[in-house]
mmCIF file of C-alpha atoms in Angstrom:
data_model
loop_
_atom_site.group_PDB
_atom_site.id
_atom_site.type_symbol
_atom_site.label_atom_id
_atom_site.label_comp_id
_atom_site.label_asym_id
_atom_site.label_seq_id
_atom_site.Cartn_x
_atom_site.Cartn_y
_atom_site.Cartn_z
ATOM 1 C CA UNK A 250 -0.131 0.234 -0.248
ATOM 2 C CA UNK A 251 1.024 3.060 -0.975
ATOM 3 C CA UNK A 252 -0.225 6.546 -1.628
ATOM 4 C CA UNK A 253 3.412 8.499 -2.907
ATOM 5 C CA UNK A 254 2.392 8.842 -5.981
ATOM 6 C CA UNK A 255 -0.804 10.776 -4.919
ATOM 7 C CA UNK A 256 0.373 12.877 -3.095
ATOM 8 C CA UNK A 257 0.447 16.026 -4.842
ATOM 9 C CA UNK A 258 -3.116 15.599 -6.716
ATOM 10 C CA UNK A 259 -4.846 14.170 -3.806
ATOM 11 C CA UNK A 260 -6.595 17.224 -2.153
ATOM 12 C CA UNK A 261 -7.310 18.666 -5.392
ATOM 13 C CA UNK A 262 -8.919 14.998 -6.680
ATOM 14 C CA UNK A 263 -10.852 15.398 -3.276
ATOM 15 C CA UNK A 264 -11.848 19.453 -3.737
ATOM 16 C CA UNK A 265 -13.656 17.629 -7.117
ATOM 17 C CA UNK A 266 -15.178 14.825 -5.686
ATOM 18 C CA UNK A 267 -16.629 15.856 -1.972
ATOM 19 C CA UNK A 268 -16.210 19.266 -2.344
ATOM 20 C CA UNK A 269 -15.537 20.333 1.278
ATOM 21 C CA UNK A 270 -17.001 17.975 2.920
ATOM 22 C CA UNK A 271 -14.446 15.852 3.489
ATOM 23 C CA UNK A 272 -12.154 18.184 5.717
ATOM 24 C CA UNK A 273 -15.116 19.039 7.899
ATOM 25 C CA UNK A 274 -14.940 15.404 8.882
ATOM 26 C CA UNK A 275 -11.925 15.696 10.142
ATOM 27 C CA UNK A 276 -11.388 18.658 11.409
ATOM 28 C CA UNK A 277 -14.988 18.005 13.152
ATOM 29 C CA UNK A 278 -13.740 17.052 16.457
ATOM 30 C CA UNK A 279 -10.707 19.330 16.893
ATOM 31 C CA UNK A 280 -11.874 20.170 20.119
ATOM 32 C CA UNK A 281 -10.901 16.183 21.287
ATOM 33 C CA UNK A 282 -7.307 17.182 21.238
ATOM 34 C CA UNK A 283 -7.607 20.463 23.224
ATOM 35 C CA UNK A 284 -6.609 19.173 26.816
ATOM 36 C CA UNK A 285 -4.278 15.870 25.164
ATOM 37 C CA UNK A 286 -1.276 15.727 26.356
ATOM 38 C CA UNK A 287 -0.122 13.362 23.793
ATOM 39 C CA UNK A 288 -1.475 11.965 20.190
ATOM 40 C CA UNK A 289 -1.745 9.363 17.743
ATOM 41 C CA UNK A 290 -2.404 10.043 14.019
ATOM 42 C CA UNK A 291 -2.546 7.040 12.078
ATOM 43 C CA UNK A 292 -2.457 7.614 7.701
ATOM 44 C CA UNK A 293 -1.956 11.773 8.508
ATOM 45 C CA UNK A 294 -2.386 12.121 4.207
ATOM 46 C CA UNK A 295 -1.363 15.659 3.061
ATOM 47 C CA UNK A 296 -1.068 17.579 6.473
ATOM 48 C CA UNK A 297 -4.761 18.975 5.924
ATOM 49 C CA UNK A 298 -5.778 17.689 8.813
ATOM 50 C CA UNK A 299 -2.115 19.176 11.759
ATOM 51 C CA UNK A 300 -2.612 22.258 9.445
ATOM 52 C CA UNK A 301 -6.105 23.458 10.740
ATOM 53 C CA UNK A 302 -4.593 21.971 14.183
ATOM 54 C CA UNK A 303 -1.759 24.206 14.127
ATOM 55 C CA UNK A 304 -4.106 26.261 13.328
ATOM 56 C CA UNK A 305 -6.369 26.365 16.430
ATOM 57 C CA UNK A 306 -3.443 26.118 18.618
ATOM 58 C CA UNK A 307 -1.926 29.338 16.937
ATOM 59 C CA UNK A 308 -5.064 31.252 16.851
ATOM 60 C CA UNK A 309 -6.011 29.829 21.036
ATOM 61 C CA UNK A 310 -3.084 30.525 22.520
ATOM 62 C CA UNK A 311 -2.591 26.773 23.793
ATOM 63 C CA UNK A 312 -0.816 26.082 26.824
ATOM 64 C CA UNK A 313 -1.058 22.360 26.988
ATOM 65 C CA UNK A 314 1.583 20.664 25.414
ATOM 66 C CA UNK A 315 0.751 18.337 23.001
ATOM 67 C CA UNK A 316 3.160 15.669 21.310
ATOM 68 C CA UNK A 317 1.443 13.845 18.496
ATOM 69 C CA UNK A 318 3.306 10.791 17.201
ATOM 70 C CA UNK A 319 2.195 10.788 13.354
ATOM 71 C CA UNK A 320 2.482 7.416 11.753
ATOM 72 C CA UNK A 321 2.872 7.369 8.093
ATOM 73 C CA UNK A 322 4.140 5.560 5.690
ATOM 74 C CA UNK A 323 4.062 7.984 2.550
ATOM 75 C CA UNK A 324 7.445 9.690 1.840
ATOM 76 C CA UNK A 325 5.583 12.376 -0.400
ATOM 77 C CA UNK A 326 2.705 12.716 1.990
ATOM 78 C CA UNK A 327 5.276 13.591 4.444
ATOM 79 C CA UNK A 328 6.566 16.371 2.610
ATOM 80 C CA UNK A 329 3.511 17.715 2.094
ATOM 81 C CA UNK A 330 2.922 17.877 5.378
ATOM 82 C CA UNK A 331 6.395 19.463 6.191
ATOM 83 C CA UNK A 332 5.250 22.114 3.376
ATOM 84 C CA UNK A 333 1.952 23.016 5.124
ATOM 85 C CA UNK A 334 3.563 22.880 8.529
ATOM 86 C CA UNK A 335 5.651 26.557 9.164
ATOM 87 C CA UNK A 336 8.589 25.282 12.103
ATOM 88 C CA UNK A 337 7.607 25.285 14.983
ATOM 89 C CA UNK A 338 4.314 24.695 14.052
ATOM 90 C CA UNK A 339 2.089 26.088 17.111
ATOM 91 C CA UNK A 340 2.603 26.619 20.709
ATOM 92 C CA UNK A 341 3.870 22.812 22.683
ATOM 93 C CA UNK A 342 3.062 21.179 19.349
ATOM 94 C CA UNK A 343 5.874 17.779 19.408
ATOM 95 C CA UNK A 344 5.003 16.281 16.205
ATOM 96 C CA UNK A 345 7.252 13.028 15.722
ATOM 97 C CA UNK A 346 7.167 10.522 12.748
ATOM 98 C CA UNK A 347 6.769 7.384 12.958
ATOM 99 C CA UNK A 348 8.126 6.196 9.129
ATOM 100 C CA UNK A 349 6.418 2.537 8.828
ATOM 101 C CA UNK A 350 3.036 1.228 7.591
ATOM 102 C CA UNK A 351 0.936 0.900 10.211
ATOM 103 C CA UNK A 352 -0.937 -2.462 10.176
ATOM 104 C CA UNK A 353 2.925 -3.128 11.979
ATOM 105 C CA UNK A 354 2.809 -0.293 14.617
ATOM 106 C CA UNK A 355 2.590 -1.327 17.933
ATOM 107 C CA UNK A 356 1.994 1.886 20.444
ATOM 108 C CA UNK A 357 2.440 1.633 23.920
ATOM 109 C CA UNK A 358 0.291 0.615 26.847
ATOM 110 C CA UNK A 359 -2.207 3.289 27.689
ATOM 111 C CA UNK A 360 0.044 6.003 26.024
ATOM 112 C CA UNK A 361 -2.104 8.376 24.108
ATOM 113 C CA UNK A 362 -4.992 10.738 25.170
ATOM 114 C CA UNK A 363 -5.925 10.523 21.117
ATOM 115 C CA UNK A 364 -6.268 8.475 18.394
ATOM 116 C CA UNK A 365 -7.043 9.934 15.288
ATOM 117 C CA UNK A 366 -7.944 8.008 12.165
ATOM 118 C CA UNK A 367 -9.581 10.065 9.252
ATOM 119 C CA UNK A 368 -10.594 8.079 5.761
ATOM 120 C CA UNK A 369 -7.657 5.428 7.184
ATOM 121 C CA UNK A 370 -9.851 2.315 8.661
ATOM 122 C CA UNK A 371 -11.726 1.675 5.382
ATOM 123 C CA UNK A 372 -8.414 0.827 3.713
ATOM 124 C CA UNK A 373 -8.446 -2.461 5.082
ATOM 125 C CA UNK A 374 -10.446 -5.380 5.022
ATOM 126 C CA UNK A 375 -12.048 -7.199 8.109
ATOM 127 C CA UNK A 376 -9.254 -9.678 8.920
ATOM 128 C CA UNK A 377 -6.741 -6.591 9.423
ATOM 129 C CA UNK A 378 -9.218 -4.516 10.803
ATOM 130 C CA UNK A 379 -10.136 -7.672 13.390
ATOM 131 C CA UNK A 380 -5.905 -7.620 14.630
ATOM 132 C CA UNK A 381 -5.405 -3.675 14.642
ATOM 133 C CA UNK A 382 -7.927 -1.910 15.899
ATOM 134 C CA UNK A 383 -7.650 -3.835 19.798
ATOM 135 C CA UNK A 384 -3.826 -3.193 19.019
ATOM 136 C CA UNK A 385 -4.077 0.448 18.655
ATOM 137 C CA UNK A 386 -7.131 0.285 21.344
ATOM 138 C CA UNK A 387 -4.316 -0.888 23.279
ATOM 139 C CA UNK A 388 -2.486 2.523 23.362
ATOM 140 C CA UNK A 389 -5.517 4.377 24.630
ATOM 141 C CA UNK A 390 -5.833 5.365 28.159
ATOM 142 C CA UNK A 391 -8.882 4.554 30.015
ATOM 143 C CA UNK A 392 -11.401 7.976 29.051
ATOM 144 C CA UNK A 393 -9.015 8.220 25.741
ATOM 145 C CA UNK A 394 -10.325 9.936 23.066
ATOM 146 C CA UNK A 395 -10.504 7.943 19.328
ATOM 147 C CA UNK A 396 -11.201 10.569 16.607
ATOM 148 C CA UNK A 397 -12.182 8.778 13.290
ATOM 149 C CA UNK A 398 -13.128 10.126 9.992
ATOM 150 C CA UNK A 399 -14.430 7.759 7.472
ATOM 151 C CA UNK A 400 -16.468 7.062 4.661
ATOM 152 C CA UNK A 401 -19.444 4.531 5.843
ATOM 153 C CA UNK A 402 -22.885 3.097 4.352
ATOM 154 C CA UNK A 403 -26.201 4.130 5.059
ATOM 155 C CA UNK A 404 -28.715 1.767 5.942
ATOM 156 C CA UNK A 405 -31.111 2.165 3.321
ATOM 157 C CA UNK A 406 -33.338 4.406 1.122
ATOM 158 C CA UNK A 407 -31.472 6.694 -1.183
ATOM 159 C CA UNK A 408 -28.149 6.616 0.541
ATOM 160 C CA UNK A 409 -27.421 3.447 0.539
ATOM 161 C CA UNK A 410 -27.444 4.077 -3.274
ATOM 162 C CA UNK A 411 -25.531 7.503 -3.546
ATOM 163 C CA UNK A 412 -22.936 5.820 -0.738
ATOM 164 C CA UNK A 413 -22.558 1.737 -2.848
ATOM 165 C CA UNK A 414 -21.808 3.664 -6.511
ATOM 166 C CA UNK A 415 -19.539 6.369 -4.479
ATOM 167 C CA UNK A 416 -17.939 3.251 -2.589
ATOM 168 C CA UNK A 417 -17.704 1.151 -5.470
ATOM 169 C CA UNK A 418 -15.536 3.773 -7.469
ATOM 170 C CA UNK A 419 -13.600 4.774 -4.932
ATOM 171 C CA UNK A 420 -12.164 1.630 -3.849
ATOM 172 C CA UNK A 421 -11.598 0.997 -7.299
ATOM 173 C CA UNK A 422 -9.477 3.485 -8.096
ATOM 174 C CA UNK A 423 -7.159 3.601 -4.413
ATOM 175 C CA UNK A 424 -6.466 -0.450 -5.103
ATOM 176 C CA UNK A 425 -5.094 0.263 -8.469
ATOM 177 C CA UNK A 426 -3.066 3.414 -8.149
ATOM 178 C CA UNK A 427 -2.405 2.997 -4.123
ATOM 179 C CA UNK A 428 -2.789 -0.425 -3.498
ATOM 180 C CA UNK A 429 -5.248 -0.581 -0.702
ATOM 181 C CA UNK A 430 -6.573 -4.177 0.404
ATOM 182 C CA UNK A 431 -10.115 -3.274 1.034
ATOM 183 C CA UNK A 432 -12.987 -4.299 -1.880
ATOM 184 C CA UNK A 433 -15.396 -3.038 -0.407
ATOM 185 C CA UNK A 434 -16.343 -1.310 2.631
ATOM 186 C CA UNK A 435 -15.959 -2.792 6.391
ATOM 187 C CA UNK A 436 -17.711 -0.635 9.242
ATOM 188 C CA UNK A 437 -15.035 -0.402 12.403
ATOM 189 C CA UNK A 438 -18.123 -0.258 14.391
ATOM 190 C CA UNK A 439 -18.263 -3.808 15.791
ATOM 191 C CA UNK A 440 -14.647 -3.967 16.725
ATOM 192 C CA UNK A 441 -13.899 -0.499 18.145
ATOM 193 C CA UNK A 442 -17.370 -2.360 20.412
ATOM 194 C CA UNK A 443 -15.397 -5.381 21.749
ATOM 195 C CA UNK A 444 -11.779 -3.557 22.033
ATOM 196 C CA UNK A 445 -13.997 -1.342 25.242
ATOM 197 C CA UNK A 446 -15.187 1.902 23.323
ATOM 198 C CA UNK A 447 -18.380 2.970 23.509
ATOM 199 C CA UNK A 448 -20.137 6.085 20.149
ATOM 200 C CA UNK A 449 -19.980 8.901 21.638
ATOM 201 C CA UNK A 450 -20.980 11.307 18.922
ATOM 202 C CA UNK A 451 -21.268 10.916 15.279
ATOM 203 C CA UNK A 452 -21.995 13.356 12.410
ATOM 204 C CA UNK A 453 -22.825 12.592 8.907
ATOM 205 C CA UNK A 454 -22.052 14.580 5.486
ATOM 206 C CA UNK A 455 -23.092 13.653 1.662
ATOM 207 C CA UNK A 456 -26.910 12.185 2.891
ATOM 208 C CA UNK A 457 -24.487 9.583 5.482
ATOM 209 C CA UNK A 458 -21.519 8.888 2.602
ATOM 210 C CA UNK A 459 -19.633 10.832 4.700
ATOM 211 C CA UNK A 460 -19.019 10.935 9.275
ATOM 212 C CA UNK A 461 -17.161 11.930 11.778
ATOM 213 C CA UNK A 462 -17.611 9.742 14.840
ATOM 214 C CA UNK A 463 -15.864 10.347 18.235
ATOM 215 C CA UNK A 464 -15.607 7.091 20.662
ATOM 216 C CA UNK A 465 -14.540 6.464 23.948
ATOM 217 C CA UNK A 466 -12.299 4.408 25.492
ATOM 218 C CA UNK A 467 -13.920 2.867 28.638
ATOM 219 C CA UNK A 468 -13.767 0.166 31.559
ATOM 220 C CA UNK A 469 -13.992 -2.963 30.526
ATOM 221 C CA UNK A 470 -11.558 -3.211 27.702
ATOM 222 C CA UNK A 471 -9.964 -6.306 25.918
#
């Protein structure tokens, strides 16, 4: 799986297909990081979420130091992100790049206040999510949040027809250009619930195709 060849045109392609819906989903829950001290981002892409976070912190003069581990295997995407961020990016914001495939990343236990995955989990099959989600959840502290922006399949009606058409195109495109493993969308909700997280908030766009969700780590996690 590699997104190097998509790094340069990614933002333009996204805008043509979805206008601003995907970026609104990415930034819907920025406040989840306002009091965090350590966060994990998997598959940051071309840096538009981190750019928005840095802008928010500069505007609010954030005083709580925030260390972020960014797992991103694409060298071209990392470079696009670095170009977007000034140095230093924002008050108290410290980035550590982890240059590896997220499928092999093993977080420290109870290390993070927040986990962020934006248009990331949809790249994987159910078999991969079954192993990946609980492993990542193990790095989340008690009471921590996992914020997700991703595609979803509505249960019925026009939204389901609309989503099915778009998802068929998207999976075919990204399998061809980036080599993602998924052929169809797998809803990660079951895996998140089994890992001891509960859904706290959800907002959708584009007839339910695009969703932003906040999950909370509770007691009794696996």
